C-alpha positions as a printed NumPy array, in Angstrom:
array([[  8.404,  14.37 ,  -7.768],
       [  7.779,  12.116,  -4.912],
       [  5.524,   8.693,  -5.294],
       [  2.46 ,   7.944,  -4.142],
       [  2.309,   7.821,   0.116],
       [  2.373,   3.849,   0.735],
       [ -0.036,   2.579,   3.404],
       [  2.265,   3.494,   5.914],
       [  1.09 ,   6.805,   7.302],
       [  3.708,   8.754,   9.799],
       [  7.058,   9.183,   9.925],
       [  9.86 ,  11.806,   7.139],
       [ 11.182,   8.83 ,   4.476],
       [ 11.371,   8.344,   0.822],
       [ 10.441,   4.795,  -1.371],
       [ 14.243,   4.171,  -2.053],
       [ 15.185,   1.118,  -3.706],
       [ 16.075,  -1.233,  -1.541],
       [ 18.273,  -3.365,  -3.164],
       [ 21.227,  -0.485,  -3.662],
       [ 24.468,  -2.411,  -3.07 ],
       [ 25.74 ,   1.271,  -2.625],
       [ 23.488,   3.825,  -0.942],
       [ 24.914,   5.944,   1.332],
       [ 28.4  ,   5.794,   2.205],
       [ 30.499,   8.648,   0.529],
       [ 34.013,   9.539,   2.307],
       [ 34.138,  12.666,   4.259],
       [ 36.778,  14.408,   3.098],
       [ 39.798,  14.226,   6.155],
       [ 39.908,  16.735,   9.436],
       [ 43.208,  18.677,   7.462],
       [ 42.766,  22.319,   7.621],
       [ 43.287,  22.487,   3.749],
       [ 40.257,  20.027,   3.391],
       [ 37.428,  21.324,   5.396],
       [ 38.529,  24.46 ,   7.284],
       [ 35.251,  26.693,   6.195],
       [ 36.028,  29.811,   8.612],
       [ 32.44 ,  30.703,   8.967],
       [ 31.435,  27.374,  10.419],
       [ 32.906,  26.598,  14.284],
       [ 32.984,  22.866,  15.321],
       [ 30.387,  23.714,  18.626],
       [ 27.074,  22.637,  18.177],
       [ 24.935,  22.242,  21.153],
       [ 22.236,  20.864,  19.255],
       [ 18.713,  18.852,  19.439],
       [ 19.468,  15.152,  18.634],
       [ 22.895,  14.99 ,  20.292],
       [ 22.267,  12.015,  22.268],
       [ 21.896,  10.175,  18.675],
       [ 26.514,   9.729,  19.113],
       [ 28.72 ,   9.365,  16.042],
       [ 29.64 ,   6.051,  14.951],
       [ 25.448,   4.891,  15.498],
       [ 24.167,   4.904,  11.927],
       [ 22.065,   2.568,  12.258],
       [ 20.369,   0.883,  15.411],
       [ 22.564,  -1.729,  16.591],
       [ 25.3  ,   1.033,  16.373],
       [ 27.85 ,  -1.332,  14.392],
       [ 28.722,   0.705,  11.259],
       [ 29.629,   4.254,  11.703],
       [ 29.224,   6.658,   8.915],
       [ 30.604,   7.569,   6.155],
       [ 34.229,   8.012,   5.711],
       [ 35.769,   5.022,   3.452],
       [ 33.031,   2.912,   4.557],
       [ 30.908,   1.262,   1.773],
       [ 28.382,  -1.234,   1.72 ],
       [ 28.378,  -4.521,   0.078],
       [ 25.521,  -6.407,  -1.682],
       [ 25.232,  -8.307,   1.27 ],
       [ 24.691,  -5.578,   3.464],
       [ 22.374,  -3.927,   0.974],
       [ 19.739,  -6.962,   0.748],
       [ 18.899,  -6.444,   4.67 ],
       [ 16.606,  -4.04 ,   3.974],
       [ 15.37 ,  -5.805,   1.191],
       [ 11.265,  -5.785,   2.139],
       [ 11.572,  -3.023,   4.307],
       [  8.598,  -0.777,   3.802],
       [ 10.138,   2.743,   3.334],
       [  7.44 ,   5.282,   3.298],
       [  7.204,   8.352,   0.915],
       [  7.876,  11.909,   2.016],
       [  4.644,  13.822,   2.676],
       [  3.31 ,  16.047,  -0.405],
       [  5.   ,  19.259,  -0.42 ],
       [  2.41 ,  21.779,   0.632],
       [  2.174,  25.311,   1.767],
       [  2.378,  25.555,   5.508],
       [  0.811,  28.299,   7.973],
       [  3.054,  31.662,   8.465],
       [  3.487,  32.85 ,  12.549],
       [  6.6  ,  33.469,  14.687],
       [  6.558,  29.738,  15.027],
       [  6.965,  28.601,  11.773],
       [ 10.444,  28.702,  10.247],
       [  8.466,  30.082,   6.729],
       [  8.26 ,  33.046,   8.363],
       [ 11.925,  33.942,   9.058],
       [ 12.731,  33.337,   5.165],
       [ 12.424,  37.494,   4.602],
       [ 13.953,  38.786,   1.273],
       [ 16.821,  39.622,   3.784],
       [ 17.439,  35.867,   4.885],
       [ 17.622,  34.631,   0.947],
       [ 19.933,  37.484,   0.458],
       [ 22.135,  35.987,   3.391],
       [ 21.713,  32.529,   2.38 ],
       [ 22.994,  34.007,  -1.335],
       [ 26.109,  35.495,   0.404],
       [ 26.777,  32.318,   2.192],
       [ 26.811,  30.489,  -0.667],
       [ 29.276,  32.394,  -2.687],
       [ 32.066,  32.275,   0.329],
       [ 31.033,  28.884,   0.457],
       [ 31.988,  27.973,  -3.242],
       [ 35.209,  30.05 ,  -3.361],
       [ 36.728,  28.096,  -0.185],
       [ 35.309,  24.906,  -1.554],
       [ 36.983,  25.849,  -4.935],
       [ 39.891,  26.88 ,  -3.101],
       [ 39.84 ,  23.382,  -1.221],
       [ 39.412,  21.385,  -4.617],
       [ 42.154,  23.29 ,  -6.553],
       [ 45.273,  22.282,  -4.087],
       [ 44.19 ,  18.87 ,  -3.411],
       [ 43.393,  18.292,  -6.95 ],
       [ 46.637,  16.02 ,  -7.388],
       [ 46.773,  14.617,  -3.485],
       [ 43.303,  13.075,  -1.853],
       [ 41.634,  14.961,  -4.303],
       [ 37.903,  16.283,  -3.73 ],
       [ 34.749,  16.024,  -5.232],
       [ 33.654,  19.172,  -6.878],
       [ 30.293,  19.359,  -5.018],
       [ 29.658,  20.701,  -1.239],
       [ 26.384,  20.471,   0.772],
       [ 24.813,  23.156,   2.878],
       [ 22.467,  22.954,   5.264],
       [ 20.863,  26.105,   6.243],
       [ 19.351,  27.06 ,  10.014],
       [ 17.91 ,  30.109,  11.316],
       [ 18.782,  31.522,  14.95 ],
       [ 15.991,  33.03 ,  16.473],
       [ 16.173,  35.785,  18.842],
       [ 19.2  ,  37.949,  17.56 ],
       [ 19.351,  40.34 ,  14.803],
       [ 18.242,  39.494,  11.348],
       [ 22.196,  39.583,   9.292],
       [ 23.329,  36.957,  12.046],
       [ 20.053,  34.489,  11.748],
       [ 21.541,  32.354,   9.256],
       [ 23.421,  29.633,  10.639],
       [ 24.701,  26.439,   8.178],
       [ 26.537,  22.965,   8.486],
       [ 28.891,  22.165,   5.877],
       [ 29.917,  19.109,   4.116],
       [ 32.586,  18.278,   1.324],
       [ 33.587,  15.032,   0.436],
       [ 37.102,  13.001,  -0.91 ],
       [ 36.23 ,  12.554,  -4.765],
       [ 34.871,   8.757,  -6.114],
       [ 32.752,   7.782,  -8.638],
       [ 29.786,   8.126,  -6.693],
       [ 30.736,  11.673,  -4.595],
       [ 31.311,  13.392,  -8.49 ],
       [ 27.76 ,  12.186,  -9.464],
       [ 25.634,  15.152,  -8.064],
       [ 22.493,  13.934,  -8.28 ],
       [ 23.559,  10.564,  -7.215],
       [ 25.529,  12.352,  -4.357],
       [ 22.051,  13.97 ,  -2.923],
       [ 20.476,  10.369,  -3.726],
       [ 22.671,   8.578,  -0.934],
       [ 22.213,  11.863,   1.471],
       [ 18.368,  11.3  ,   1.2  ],
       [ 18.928,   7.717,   1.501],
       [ 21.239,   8.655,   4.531],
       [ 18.833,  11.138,   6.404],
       [ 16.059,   8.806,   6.137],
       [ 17.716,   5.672,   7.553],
       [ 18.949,   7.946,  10.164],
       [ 15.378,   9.057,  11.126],
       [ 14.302,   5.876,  10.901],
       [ 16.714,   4.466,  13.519],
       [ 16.639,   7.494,  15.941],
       [ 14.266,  10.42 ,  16.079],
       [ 16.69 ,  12.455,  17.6  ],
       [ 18.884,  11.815,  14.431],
       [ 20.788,  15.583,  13.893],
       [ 21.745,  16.105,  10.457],
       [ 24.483,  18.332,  12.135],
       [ 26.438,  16.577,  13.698],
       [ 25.466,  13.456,  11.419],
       [ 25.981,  14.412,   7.734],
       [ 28.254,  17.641,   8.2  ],
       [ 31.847,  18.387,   8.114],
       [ 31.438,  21.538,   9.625],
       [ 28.806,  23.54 ,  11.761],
       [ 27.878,  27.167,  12.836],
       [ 27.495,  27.214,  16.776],
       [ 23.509,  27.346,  17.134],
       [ 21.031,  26.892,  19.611],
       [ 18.982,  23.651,  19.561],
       [ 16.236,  25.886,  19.04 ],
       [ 17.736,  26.862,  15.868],
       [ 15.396,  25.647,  13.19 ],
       [ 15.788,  24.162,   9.854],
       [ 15.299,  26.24 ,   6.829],
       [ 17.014,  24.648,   3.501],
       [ 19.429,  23.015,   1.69 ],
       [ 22.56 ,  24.057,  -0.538],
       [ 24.937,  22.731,  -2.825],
       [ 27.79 ,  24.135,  -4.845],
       [ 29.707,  22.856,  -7.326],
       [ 32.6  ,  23.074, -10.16 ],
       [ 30.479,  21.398, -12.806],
       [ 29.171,  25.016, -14.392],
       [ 27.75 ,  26.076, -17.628],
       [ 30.789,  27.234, -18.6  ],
       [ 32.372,  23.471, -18.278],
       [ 32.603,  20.548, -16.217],
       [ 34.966,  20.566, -13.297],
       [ 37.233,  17.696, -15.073],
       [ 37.431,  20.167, -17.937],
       [ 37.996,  23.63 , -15.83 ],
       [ 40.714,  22.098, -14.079],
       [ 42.97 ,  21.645, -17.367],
       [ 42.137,  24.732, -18.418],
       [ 42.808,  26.77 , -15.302],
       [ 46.131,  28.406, -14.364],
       [ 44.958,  28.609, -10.6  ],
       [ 41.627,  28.322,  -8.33 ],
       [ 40.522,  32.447,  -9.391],
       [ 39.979,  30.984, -13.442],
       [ 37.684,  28.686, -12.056],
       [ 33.961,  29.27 , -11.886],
       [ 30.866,  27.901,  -9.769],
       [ 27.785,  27.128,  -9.493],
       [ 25.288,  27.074,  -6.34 ],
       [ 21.426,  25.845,  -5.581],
       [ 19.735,  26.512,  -2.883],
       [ 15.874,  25.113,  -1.846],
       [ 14.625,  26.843,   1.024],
       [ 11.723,  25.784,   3.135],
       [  9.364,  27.95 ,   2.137],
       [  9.664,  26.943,  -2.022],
       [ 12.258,  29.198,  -3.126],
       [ 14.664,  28.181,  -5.171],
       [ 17.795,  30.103,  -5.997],
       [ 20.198,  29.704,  -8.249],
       [ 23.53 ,  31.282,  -8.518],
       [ 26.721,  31.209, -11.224],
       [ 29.778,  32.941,  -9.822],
       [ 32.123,  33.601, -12.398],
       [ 35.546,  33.03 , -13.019],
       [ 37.876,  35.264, -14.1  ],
       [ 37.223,  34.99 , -18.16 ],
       [ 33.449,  36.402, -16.406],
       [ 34.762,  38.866, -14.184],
       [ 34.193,  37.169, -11.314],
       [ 30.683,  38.326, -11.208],
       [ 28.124,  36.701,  -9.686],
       [ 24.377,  36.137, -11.198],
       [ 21.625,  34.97 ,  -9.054],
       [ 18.246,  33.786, -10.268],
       [ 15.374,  33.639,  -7.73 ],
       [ 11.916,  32.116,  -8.314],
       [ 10.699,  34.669,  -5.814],
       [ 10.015,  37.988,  -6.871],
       [ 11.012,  40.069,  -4.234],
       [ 13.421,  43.159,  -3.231],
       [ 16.686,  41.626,  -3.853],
       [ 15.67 ,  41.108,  -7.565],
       [ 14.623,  45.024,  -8.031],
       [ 18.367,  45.98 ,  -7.54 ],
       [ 21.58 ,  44.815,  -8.786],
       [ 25.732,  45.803,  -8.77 ],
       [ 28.067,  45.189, -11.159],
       [ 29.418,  42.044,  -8.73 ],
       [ 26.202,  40.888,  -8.519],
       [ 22.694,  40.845, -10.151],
       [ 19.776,  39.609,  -9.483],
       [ 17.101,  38.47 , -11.924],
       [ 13.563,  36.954, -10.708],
       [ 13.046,  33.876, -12.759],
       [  9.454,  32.077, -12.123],
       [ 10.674,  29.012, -14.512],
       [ 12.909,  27.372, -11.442],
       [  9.96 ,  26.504, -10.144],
       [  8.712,  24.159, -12.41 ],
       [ 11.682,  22.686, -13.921],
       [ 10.844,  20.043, -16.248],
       [ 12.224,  16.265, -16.391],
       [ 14.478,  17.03 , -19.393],
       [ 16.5  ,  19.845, -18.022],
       [ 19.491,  18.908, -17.061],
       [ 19.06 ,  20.163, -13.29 ],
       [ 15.569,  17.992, -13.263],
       [ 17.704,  15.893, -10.664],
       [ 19.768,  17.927,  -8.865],
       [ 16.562,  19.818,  -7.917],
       [ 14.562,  16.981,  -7.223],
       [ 16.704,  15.185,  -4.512],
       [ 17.406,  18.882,  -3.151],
       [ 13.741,  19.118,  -2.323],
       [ 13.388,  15.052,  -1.285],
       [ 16.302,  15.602,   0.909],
       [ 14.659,  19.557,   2.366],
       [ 11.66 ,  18.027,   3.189],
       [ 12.67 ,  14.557,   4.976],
       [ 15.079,  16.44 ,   7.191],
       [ 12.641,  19.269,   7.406],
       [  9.918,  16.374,   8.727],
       [ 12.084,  14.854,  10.656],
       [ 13.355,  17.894,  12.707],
       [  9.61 ,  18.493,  13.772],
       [  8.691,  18.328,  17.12 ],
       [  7.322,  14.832,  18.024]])
């Protein structure tokens, strides 16, 4: 998925093109409660990185991030002939109380799986009655954490992130493109970069020993129909299905299609682990163990939304590492 490793040997970043005219800068959607207000995510965060203020995204601390800002093809062509340097190769890392692979139990996915699903009917909820005023884009990003230390149901912690709807915020793999893009340059110009307090709208409180575990996105563009279709269709936000992702750390990927009500308002989750959540199943929600989303090929139609899922896991993953 990722290129080659350039000659430049350390560091979390990714061989973006550096002539983008438009990388990076998609709206957050406004500080409203009807926007944003996710009850399961607080605004505290006493987190690592927190020196790294808002309003520093890059190192001369001139253009703060994101809201309406964009940049121009001026602004673009100073990094042209910057050497950006590929994400290391994805490979299996050692299991101990250390490692945050170890705290991703068939318990945590199940959490993360829960979180998800309240996190794509508020997001829905959001999108529906500002579909006519500021309206939203139809994707949300997750980013999952887990809190070491107290009991296993309250380990996951997440930061949240929805975004005011443009051309480039309704292109979901293009969306995780510029987040990538984002998280890298942010590394780049400050190790103590926090994607917390940096790329979210919203964030759990967590301990800056809270470590980072995965990414998640949801959004209204479903098997069932694209949001721009559902939304003519739909008498109110409980017609309207979703559809979540998740990558977590340790190479699971989930994938989950919550139903509207034409589906019952069921919920069907595919794992790529086979573990005890997929031996049992209810009515509301089943679980199936499917070994294909790990290799998804180039043609599906996920290829992408997949691929910058994992690019964007593993430079935030690298760059939360200890230095």
């Amino acid at each position: 998925m990722s290129e080659p490793a350039s000659n430049s040997s350390s560091a979390p970043g990714f061989p973006f093109a550096s002539n983008s005219s438009s990388s990076h800068g998609f709206p957050l959607a406004s500080n409203s409660s009807s926007s944003h207000g996710l009850p399961f995510a607080s605004n505290s965060l006493p987190a690592r990185g927190s020196a790294f203020t808002a309003g520093a995204d890059r190192a001369d601390g001139r253009v703060p991030w994101p809201s309406a800002h964009r940049r121009s093809a001026h602004d673009g062509a100073e990094s042209d002939g910057r050497h950006l340097r590929a994400v290391p190769p994805e490979v299996p890392r050692g299991r101990g109380d250390g490692n945050a692979e170890a705290g991703v139990t068939a318990a945590f996915r199940s959490e993360v799986v829960s979180r998800l699903r309240r996190f794509s009917v508020l997001h829905t909820r959001h999108v529906w009655e500002r579909r006519r005023r500021d309206p939203l884009s139809p994707h949300g990003i997750a980013l999952f954490y887990l809190e070491r230390g107290v009991p296993a149901p309250q380990q996951l912690r997440t930061a949240t992130r929805i975004f005011l709807a443009d051309d480039e915020a309704d292109d979901l793999p293009m969306l995780l493109y510029g987040l990538a893009r984002h998280a890298h340059e942010g590394y780049q110009a400050d190790p103590g970069f926090d994607p917390r307090t940096r790329m979210a709208n919203k964030c759990d409180s967590m301990s800056a020993d809270a470590v980072f575990t995965g990414i998640g996105v949801c959004t209204l563009d479903t098997p069932f129909g694209t949001w721009a279709d559902a939304q003519r269709q739909a008498t109110n936000e409980f017609d309207l299905p979703g559809r979540c992702y998740a990558r977590l750390i340790d190479g699971t990927r989930l994938l989950l299609d919550r139903g509207g009500r034409k589906q019952f308002n069921g919920l069907t989750v595919e794992s790529s682990v086979d573990d005890a959540n997929t031996r049992y199943g209810v009515p509301s929600m089943q679980w199936r163990w499917n070994p294909e989303l790990a290799e998804i090929e180039p043609h599906d139609p996920a290829y992408h939304v997949w691929r910058w899922m994992s690019e964007l896991g593993r430079i935030v993953d690298a760059g939360s590492q200890p230095r």
